[in-house]
PDB file of C-alpha atoms in Angstrom:
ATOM      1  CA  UNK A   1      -9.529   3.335  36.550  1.00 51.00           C
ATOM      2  CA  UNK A   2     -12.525   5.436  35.416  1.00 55.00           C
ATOM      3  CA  UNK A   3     -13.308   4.867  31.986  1.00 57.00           C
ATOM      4  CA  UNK A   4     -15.094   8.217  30.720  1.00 61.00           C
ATOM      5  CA  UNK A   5     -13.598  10.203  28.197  1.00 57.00           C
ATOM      6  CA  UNK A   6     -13.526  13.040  29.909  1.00 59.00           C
ATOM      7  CA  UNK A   7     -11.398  12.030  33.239  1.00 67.00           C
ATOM      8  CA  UNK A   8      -7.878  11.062  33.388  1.00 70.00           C
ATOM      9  CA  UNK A   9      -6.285   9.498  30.706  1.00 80.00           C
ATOM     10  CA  UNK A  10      -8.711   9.495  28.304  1.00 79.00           C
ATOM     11  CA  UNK A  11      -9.010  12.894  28.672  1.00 79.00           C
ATOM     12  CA  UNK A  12      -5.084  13.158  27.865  1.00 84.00           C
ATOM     13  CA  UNK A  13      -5.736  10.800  24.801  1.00 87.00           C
ATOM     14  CA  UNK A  14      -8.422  12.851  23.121  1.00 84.00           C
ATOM     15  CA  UNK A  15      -6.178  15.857  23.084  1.00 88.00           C
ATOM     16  CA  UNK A  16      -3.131  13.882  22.286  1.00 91.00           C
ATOM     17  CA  UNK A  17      -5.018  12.740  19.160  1.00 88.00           C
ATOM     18  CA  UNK A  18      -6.685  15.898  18.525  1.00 88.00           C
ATOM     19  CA  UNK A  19      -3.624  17.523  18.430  1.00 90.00           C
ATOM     20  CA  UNK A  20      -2.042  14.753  16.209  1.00 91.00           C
ATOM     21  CA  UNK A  21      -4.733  15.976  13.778  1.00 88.00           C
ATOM     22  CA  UNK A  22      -4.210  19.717  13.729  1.00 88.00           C
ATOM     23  CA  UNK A  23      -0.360  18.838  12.908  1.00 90.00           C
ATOM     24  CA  UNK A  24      -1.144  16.293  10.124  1.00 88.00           C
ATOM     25  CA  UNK A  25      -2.379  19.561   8.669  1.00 86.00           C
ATOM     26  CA  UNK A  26       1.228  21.323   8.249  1.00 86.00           C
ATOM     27  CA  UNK A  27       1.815  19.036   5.255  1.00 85.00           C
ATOM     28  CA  UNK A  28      -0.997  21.379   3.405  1.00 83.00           C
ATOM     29  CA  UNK A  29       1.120  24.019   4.153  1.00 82.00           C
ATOM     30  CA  UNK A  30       4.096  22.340   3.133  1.00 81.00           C
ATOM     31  CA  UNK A  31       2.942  21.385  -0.389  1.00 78.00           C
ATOM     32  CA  UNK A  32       0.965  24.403  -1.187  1.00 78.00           C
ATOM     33  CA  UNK A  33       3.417  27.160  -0.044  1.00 78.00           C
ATOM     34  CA  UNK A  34       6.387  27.851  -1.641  1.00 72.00           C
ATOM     35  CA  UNK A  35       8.141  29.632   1.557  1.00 74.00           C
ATOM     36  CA  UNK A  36       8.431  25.866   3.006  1.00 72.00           C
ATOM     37  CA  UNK A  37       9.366  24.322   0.192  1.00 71.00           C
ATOM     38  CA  UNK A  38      12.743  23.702   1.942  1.00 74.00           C
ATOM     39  CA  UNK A  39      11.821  21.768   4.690  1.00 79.00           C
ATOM     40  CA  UNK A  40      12.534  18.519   4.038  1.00 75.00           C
ATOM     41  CA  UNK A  41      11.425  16.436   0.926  1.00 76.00           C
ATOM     42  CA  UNK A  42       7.546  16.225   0.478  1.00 77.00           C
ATOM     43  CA  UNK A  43       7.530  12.399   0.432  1.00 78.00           C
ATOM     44  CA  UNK A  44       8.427  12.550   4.179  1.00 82.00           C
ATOM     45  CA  UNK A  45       6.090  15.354   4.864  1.00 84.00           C
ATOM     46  CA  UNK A  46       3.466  12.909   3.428  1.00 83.00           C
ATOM     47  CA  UNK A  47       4.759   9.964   5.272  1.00 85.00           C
ATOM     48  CA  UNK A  48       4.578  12.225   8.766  1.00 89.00           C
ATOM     49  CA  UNK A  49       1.134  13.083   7.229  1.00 90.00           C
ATOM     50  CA  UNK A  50      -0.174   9.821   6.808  1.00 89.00           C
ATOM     51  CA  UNK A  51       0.916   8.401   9.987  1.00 91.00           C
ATOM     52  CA  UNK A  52      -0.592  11.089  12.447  1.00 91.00           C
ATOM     53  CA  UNK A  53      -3.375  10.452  10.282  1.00 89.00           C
ATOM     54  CA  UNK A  54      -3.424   7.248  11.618  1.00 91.00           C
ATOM     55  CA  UNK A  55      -2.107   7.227  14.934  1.00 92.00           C
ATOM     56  CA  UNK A  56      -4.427  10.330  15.693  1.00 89.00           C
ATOM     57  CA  UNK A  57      -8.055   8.376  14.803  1.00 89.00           C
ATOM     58  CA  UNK A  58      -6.682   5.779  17.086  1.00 90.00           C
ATOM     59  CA  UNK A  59      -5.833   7.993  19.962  1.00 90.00           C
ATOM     60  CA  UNK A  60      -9.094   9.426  19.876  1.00 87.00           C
ATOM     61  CA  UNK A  61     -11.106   6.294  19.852  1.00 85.00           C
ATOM     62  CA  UNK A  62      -9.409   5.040  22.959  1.00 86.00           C
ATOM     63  CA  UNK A  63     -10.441   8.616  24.554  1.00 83.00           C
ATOM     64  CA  UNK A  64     -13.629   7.722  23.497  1.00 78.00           C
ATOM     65  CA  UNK A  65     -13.884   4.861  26.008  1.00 75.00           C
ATOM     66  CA  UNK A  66     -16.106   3.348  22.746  1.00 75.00           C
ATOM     67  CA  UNK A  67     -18.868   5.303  23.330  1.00 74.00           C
ATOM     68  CA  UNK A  68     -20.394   6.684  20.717  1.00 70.00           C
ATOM     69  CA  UNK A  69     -23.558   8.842  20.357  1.00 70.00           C
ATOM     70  CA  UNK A  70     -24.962  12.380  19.125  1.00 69.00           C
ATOM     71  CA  UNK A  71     -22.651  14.680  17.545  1.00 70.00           C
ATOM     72  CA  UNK A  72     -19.689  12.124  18.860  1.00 72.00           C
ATOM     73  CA  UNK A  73     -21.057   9.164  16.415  1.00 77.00           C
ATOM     74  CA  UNK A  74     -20.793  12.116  13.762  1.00 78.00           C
ATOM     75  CA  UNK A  75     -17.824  12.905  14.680  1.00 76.00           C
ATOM     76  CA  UNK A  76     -16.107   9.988  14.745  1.00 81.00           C
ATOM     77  CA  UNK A  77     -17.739   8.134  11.892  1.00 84.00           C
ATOM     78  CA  UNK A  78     -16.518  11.142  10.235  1.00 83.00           C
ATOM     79  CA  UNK A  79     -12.796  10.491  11.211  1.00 85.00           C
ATOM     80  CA  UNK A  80     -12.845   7.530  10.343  1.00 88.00           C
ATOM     81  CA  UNK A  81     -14.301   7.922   7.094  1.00 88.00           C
ATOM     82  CA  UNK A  82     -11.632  10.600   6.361  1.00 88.00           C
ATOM     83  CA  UNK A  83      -9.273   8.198   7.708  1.00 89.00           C
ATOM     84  CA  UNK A  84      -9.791   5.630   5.299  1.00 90.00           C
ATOM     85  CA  UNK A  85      -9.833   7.944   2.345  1.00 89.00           C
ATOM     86  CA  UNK A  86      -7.084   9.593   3.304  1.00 89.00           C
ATOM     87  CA  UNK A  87      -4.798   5.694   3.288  1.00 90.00           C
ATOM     88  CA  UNK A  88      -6.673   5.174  -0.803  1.00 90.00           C
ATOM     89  CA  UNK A  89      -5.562   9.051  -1.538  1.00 89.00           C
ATOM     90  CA  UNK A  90      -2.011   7.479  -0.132  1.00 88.00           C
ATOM     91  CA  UNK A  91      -2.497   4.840  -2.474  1.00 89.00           C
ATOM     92  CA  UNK A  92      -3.284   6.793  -5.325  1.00 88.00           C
ATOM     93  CA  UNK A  93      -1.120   9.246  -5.156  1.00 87.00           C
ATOM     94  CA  UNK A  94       2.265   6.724  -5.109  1.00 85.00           C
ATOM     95  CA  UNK A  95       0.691   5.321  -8.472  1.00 85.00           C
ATOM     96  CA  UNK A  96       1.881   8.940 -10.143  1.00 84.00           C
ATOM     97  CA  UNK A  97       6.119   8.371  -9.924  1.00 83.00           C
ATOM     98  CA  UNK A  98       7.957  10.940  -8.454  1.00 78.00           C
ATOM     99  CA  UNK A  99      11.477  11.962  -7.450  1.00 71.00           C
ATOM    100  CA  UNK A 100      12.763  12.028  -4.481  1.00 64.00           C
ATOM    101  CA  UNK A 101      12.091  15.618  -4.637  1.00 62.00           C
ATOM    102  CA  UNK A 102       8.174  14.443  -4.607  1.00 64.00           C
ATOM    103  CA  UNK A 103       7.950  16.063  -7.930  1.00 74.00           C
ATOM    104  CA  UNK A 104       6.120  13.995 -10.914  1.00 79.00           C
ATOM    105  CA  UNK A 105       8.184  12.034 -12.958  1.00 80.00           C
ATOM    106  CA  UNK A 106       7.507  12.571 -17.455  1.00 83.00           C
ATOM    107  CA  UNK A 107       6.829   9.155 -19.239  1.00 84.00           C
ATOM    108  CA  UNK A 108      10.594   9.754 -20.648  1.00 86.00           C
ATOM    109  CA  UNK A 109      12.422  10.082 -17.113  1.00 87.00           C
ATOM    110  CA  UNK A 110       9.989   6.709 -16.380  1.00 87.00           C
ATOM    111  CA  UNK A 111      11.700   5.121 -19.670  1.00 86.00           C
ATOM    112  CA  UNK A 112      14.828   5.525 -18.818  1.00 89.00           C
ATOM    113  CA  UNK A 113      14.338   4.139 -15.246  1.00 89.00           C
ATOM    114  CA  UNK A 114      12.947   1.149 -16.870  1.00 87.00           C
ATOM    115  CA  UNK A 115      15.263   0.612 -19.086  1.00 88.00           C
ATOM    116  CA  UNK A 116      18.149   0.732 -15.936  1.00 91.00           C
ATOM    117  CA  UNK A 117      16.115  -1.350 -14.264  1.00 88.00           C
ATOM    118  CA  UNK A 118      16.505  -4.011 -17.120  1.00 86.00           C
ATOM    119  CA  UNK A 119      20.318  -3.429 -17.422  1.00 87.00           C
ATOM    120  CA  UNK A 120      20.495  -4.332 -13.900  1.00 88.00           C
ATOM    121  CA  UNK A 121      18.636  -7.356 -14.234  1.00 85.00           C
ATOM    122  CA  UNK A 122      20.665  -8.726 -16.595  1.00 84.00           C
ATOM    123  CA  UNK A 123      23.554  -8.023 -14.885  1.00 83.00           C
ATOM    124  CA  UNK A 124      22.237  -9.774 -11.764  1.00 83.00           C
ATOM    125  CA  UNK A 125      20.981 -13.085 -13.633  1.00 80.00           C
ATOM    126  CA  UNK A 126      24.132 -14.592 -13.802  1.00 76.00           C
ATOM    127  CA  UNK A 127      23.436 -15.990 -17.571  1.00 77.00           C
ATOM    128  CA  UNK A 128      19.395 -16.988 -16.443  1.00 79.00           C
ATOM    129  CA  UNK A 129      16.890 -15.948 -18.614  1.00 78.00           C
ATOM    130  CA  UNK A 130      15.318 -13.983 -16.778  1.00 77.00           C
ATOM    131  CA  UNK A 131      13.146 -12.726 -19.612  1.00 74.00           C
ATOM    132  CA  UNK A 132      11.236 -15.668 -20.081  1.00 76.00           C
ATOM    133  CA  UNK A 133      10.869 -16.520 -15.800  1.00 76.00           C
ATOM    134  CA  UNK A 134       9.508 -13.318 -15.796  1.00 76.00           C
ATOM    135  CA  UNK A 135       6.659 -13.057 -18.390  1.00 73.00           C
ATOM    136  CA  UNK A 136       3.826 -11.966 -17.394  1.00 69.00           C
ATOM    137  CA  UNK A 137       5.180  -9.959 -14.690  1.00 74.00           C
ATOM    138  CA  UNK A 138       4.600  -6.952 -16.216  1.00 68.00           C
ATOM    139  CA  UNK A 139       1.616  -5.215 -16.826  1.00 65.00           C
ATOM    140  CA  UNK A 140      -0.696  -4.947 -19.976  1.00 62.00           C
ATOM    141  CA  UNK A 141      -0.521  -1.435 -21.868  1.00 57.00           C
ATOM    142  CA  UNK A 142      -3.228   0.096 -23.570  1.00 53.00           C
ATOM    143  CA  UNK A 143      -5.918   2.489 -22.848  1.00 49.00           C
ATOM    144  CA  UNK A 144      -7.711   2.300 -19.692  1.00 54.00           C
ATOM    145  CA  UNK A 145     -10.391   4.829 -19.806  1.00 54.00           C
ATOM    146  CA  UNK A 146     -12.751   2.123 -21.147  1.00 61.00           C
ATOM    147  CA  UNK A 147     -12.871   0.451 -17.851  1.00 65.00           C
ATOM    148  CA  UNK A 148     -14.546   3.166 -15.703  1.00 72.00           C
ATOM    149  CA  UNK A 149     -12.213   4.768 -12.804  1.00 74.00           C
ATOM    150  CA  UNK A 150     -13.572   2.334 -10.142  1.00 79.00           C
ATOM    151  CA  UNK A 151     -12.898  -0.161 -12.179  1.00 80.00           C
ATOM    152  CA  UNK A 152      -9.810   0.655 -12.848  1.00 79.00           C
ATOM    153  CA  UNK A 153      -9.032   1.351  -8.916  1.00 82.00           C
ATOM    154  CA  UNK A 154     -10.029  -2.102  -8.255  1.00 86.00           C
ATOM    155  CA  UNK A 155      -8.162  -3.695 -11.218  1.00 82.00           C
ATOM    156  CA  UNK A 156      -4.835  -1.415 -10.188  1.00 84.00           C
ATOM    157  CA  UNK A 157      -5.925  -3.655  -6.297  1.00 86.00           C
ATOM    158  CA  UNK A 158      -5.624  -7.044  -8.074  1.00 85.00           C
ATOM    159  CA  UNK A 159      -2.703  -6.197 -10.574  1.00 84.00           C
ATOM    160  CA  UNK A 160      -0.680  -6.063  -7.110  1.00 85.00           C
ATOM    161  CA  UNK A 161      -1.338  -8.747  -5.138  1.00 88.00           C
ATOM    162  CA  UNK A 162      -0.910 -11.265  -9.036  1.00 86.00           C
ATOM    163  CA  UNK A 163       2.644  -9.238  -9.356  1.00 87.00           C
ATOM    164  CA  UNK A 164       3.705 -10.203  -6.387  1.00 88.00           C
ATOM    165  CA  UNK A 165       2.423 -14.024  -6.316  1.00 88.00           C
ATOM    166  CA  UNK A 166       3.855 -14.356  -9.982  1.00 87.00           C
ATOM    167  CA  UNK A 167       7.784 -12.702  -8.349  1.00 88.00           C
ATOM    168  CA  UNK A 168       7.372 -15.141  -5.804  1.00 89.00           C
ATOM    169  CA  UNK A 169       6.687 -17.793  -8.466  1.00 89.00           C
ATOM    170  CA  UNK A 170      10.178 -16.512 -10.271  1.00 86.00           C
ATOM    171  CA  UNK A 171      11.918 -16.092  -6.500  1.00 88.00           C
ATOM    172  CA  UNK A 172      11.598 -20.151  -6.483  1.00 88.00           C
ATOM    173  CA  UNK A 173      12.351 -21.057  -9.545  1.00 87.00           C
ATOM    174  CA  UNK A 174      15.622 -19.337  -8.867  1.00 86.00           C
ATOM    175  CA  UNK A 175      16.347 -20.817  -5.852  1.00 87.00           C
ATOM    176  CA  UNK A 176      15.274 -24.248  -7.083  1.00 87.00           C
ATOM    177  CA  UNK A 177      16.619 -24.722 -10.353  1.00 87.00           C
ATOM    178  CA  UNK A 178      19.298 -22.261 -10.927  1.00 84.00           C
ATOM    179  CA  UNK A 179      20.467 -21.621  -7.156  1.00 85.00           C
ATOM    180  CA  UNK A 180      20.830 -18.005  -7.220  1.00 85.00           C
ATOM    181  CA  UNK A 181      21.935 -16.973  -3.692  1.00 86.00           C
ATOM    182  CA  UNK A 182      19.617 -14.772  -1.487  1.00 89.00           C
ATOM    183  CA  UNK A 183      21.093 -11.632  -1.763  1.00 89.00           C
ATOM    184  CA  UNK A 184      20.961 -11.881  -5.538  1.00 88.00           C
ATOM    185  CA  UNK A 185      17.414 -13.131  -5.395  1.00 87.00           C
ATOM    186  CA  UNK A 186      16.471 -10.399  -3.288  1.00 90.00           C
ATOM    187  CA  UNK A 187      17.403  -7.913  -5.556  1.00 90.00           C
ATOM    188  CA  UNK A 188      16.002  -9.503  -8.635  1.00 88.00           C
ATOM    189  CA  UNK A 189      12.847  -9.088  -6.545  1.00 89.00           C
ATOM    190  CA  UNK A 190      13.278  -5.779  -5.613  1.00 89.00           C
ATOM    191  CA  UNK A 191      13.991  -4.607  -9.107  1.00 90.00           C
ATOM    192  CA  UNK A 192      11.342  -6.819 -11.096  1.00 89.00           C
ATOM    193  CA  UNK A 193       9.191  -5.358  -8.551  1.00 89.00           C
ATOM    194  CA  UNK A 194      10.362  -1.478  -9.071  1.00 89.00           C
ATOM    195  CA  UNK A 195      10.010  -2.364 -12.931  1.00 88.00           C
ATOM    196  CA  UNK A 196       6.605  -3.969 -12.623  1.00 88.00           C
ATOM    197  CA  UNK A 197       5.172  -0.820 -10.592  1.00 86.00           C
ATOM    198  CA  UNK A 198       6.867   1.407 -13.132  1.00 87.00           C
ATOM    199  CA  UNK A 199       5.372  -0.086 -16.013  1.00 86.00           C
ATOM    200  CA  UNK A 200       1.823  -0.178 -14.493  1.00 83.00           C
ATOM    201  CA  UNK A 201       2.131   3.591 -13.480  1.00 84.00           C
ATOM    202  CA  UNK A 202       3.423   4.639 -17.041  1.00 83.00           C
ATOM    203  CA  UNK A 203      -0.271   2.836 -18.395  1.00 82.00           C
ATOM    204  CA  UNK A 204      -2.192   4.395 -15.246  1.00 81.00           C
ATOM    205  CA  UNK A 205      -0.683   7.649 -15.369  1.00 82.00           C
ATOM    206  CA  UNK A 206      -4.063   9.390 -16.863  1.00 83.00           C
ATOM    207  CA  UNK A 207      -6.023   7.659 -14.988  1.00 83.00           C
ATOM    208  CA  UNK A 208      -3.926   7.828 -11.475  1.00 86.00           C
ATOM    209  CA  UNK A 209      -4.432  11.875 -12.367  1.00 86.00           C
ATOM    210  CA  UNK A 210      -8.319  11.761 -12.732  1.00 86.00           C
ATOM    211  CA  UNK A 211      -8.525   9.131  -9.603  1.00 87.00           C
ATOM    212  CA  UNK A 212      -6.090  12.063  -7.429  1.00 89.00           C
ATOM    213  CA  UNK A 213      -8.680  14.903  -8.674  1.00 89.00           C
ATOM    214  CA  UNK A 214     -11.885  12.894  -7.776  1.00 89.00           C
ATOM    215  CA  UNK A 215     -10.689  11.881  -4.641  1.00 89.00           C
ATOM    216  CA  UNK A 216      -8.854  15.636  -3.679  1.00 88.00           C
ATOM    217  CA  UNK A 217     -13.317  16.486  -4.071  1.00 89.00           C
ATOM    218  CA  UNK A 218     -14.316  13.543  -1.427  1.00 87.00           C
ATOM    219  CA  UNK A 219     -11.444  13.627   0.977  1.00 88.00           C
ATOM    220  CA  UNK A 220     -11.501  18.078   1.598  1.00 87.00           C
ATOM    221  CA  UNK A 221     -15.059  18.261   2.584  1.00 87.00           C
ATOM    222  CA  UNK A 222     -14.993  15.088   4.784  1.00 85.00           C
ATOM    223  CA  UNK A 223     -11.495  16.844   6.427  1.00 86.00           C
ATOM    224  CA  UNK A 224     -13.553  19.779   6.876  1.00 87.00           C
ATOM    225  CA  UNK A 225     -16.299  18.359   8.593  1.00 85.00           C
ATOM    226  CA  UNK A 226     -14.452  16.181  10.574  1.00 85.00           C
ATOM    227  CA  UNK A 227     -12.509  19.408  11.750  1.00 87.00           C
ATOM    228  CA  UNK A 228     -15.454  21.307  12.236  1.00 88.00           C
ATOM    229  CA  UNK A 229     -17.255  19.082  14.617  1.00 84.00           C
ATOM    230  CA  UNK A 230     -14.114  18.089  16.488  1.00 84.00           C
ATOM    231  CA  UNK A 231     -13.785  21.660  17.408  1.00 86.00           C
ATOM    232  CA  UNK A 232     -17.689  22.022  18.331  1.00 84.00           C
ATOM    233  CA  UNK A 233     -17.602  19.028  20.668  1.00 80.00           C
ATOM    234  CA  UNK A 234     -14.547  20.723  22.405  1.00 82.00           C
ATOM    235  CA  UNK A 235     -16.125  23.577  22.896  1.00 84.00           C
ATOM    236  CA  UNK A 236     -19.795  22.317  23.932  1.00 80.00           C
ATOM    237  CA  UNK A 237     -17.544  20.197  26.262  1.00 76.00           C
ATOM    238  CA  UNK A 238     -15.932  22.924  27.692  1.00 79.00           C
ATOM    239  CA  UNK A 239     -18.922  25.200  27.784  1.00 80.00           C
ATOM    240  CA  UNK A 240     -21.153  22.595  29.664  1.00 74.00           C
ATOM    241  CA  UNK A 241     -18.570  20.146  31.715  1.00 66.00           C
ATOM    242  CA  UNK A 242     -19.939  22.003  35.144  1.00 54.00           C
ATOM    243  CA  UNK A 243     -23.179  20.080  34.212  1.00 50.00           C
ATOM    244  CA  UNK A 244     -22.733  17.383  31.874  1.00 46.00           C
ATOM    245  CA  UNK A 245     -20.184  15.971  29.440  1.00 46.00           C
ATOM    246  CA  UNK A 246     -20.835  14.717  26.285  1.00 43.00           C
TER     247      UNK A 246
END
């Protein structure tokens, strides 16, 4: 098998991915032009987004047989960079709720979610208190502005993974001592999970808006760029292949 990027399947893979890119791009179109605002629900239109996003980068650095140098280092440090910023814009942008719709949830419609949330919980506990096994679950109010947006990005990181240790915790001590039965368990977890995430967003929502603007000003240009130089190195490619290939 020849391993150049520019000969057999490599070749295939670069355009595959390539074109994997360019199509990530209709979901632009799709949230920014009401004409399309039809097709489909924007949360899958960001899902189909995200993972061409992914799947694309990886194409491409298989065509690249892992060579990198000149304008392709650029270009695919680049992708990668947008890559990576596009999977934290991902993870930003779930910490605003929305409807299935995609559209943004007010605090009020977020309140009254809660509050179902809780009326389901106690109708799932069976008589536990699930109150009390549950403390500390969810997240601290207050104002957040204080803490810097980075610091509040990384805090947001670590409020996850202690949520989800401290459902685990409550996932055992049902099982254990009051020997719920898995289904139930299951969706005691999947609710004090929903209500957890709800709460945090409803105390994040001002900051999840600046953190969405900030990184809207990082991720464009680097999409740009990235878009730019794909579309120079296919055409210096194409212009120069009798001779060499980059």
């Amino acid at each position: 098998m020849i391993y150049e990027p520019g000969k057999g399947i490599w070749h295939l893979l670069g355009w595959a991915g390539s074109g994997m890119m360019v199509i990530m791009m209709l979901y632009s179109l799709r949230k920014r032009i009401a004409l399309f605002s039809s097709l489909g629900s924007l949360s899958r239109w960001l899902s189909a987004h995200m993972f061409l996003g992914i799947m694309g980068p990886i194409l491409i650095t298989f065509h690249s047989t892992f060579k990198f140098g000149g304008i392709i280092a650029t270009s695919f440090w680049s992708m990668i960079l947008t890559m990576i910023f596009g999977i934290l814009g991902r993870y930003i942008y779930v910490q605003i709720p929305r409807s299935l719709a995609g559209t943004e949830l007010a605090v009020r419609d977020i309140e009254q979610i809660i509050e179902s949330i809780e009326i389901q919980l106690r109708e799932y506990s069976g008589g536990v208190n699930l109150a009390d096994l549950s403390r500390g679950i969810d997240p601290e109010g207050g104002d957040f502005a204080e803490r810097g947006l980075m610091k509040t990005l990384l805090f947001m990181f670590r409020t996850d993974i202690v949520i989800s240790y401290r459902i685990q915790k409550v996932n055992t001590i049902l099982k254990r001592q009051h020997h719920l039965a898995w289904k139930v368990r299951r969706k005691i977890d999947q609710l004090l999970k929903k209500k957890a995430a709800l709460i945090r967003r409803k105390n994040y929502l001002s900051t999840s808006h600046q953190l969405l603007h900030y990184w809207h000003v990082v991720h464009i240009p680097l999409a740009i760029v990235m878009f730019l130089i794909m579309i120079l190195h296919i055409v210096v490619y194409y212009l120069f292949r009798p001779v060499h290939s980059i």
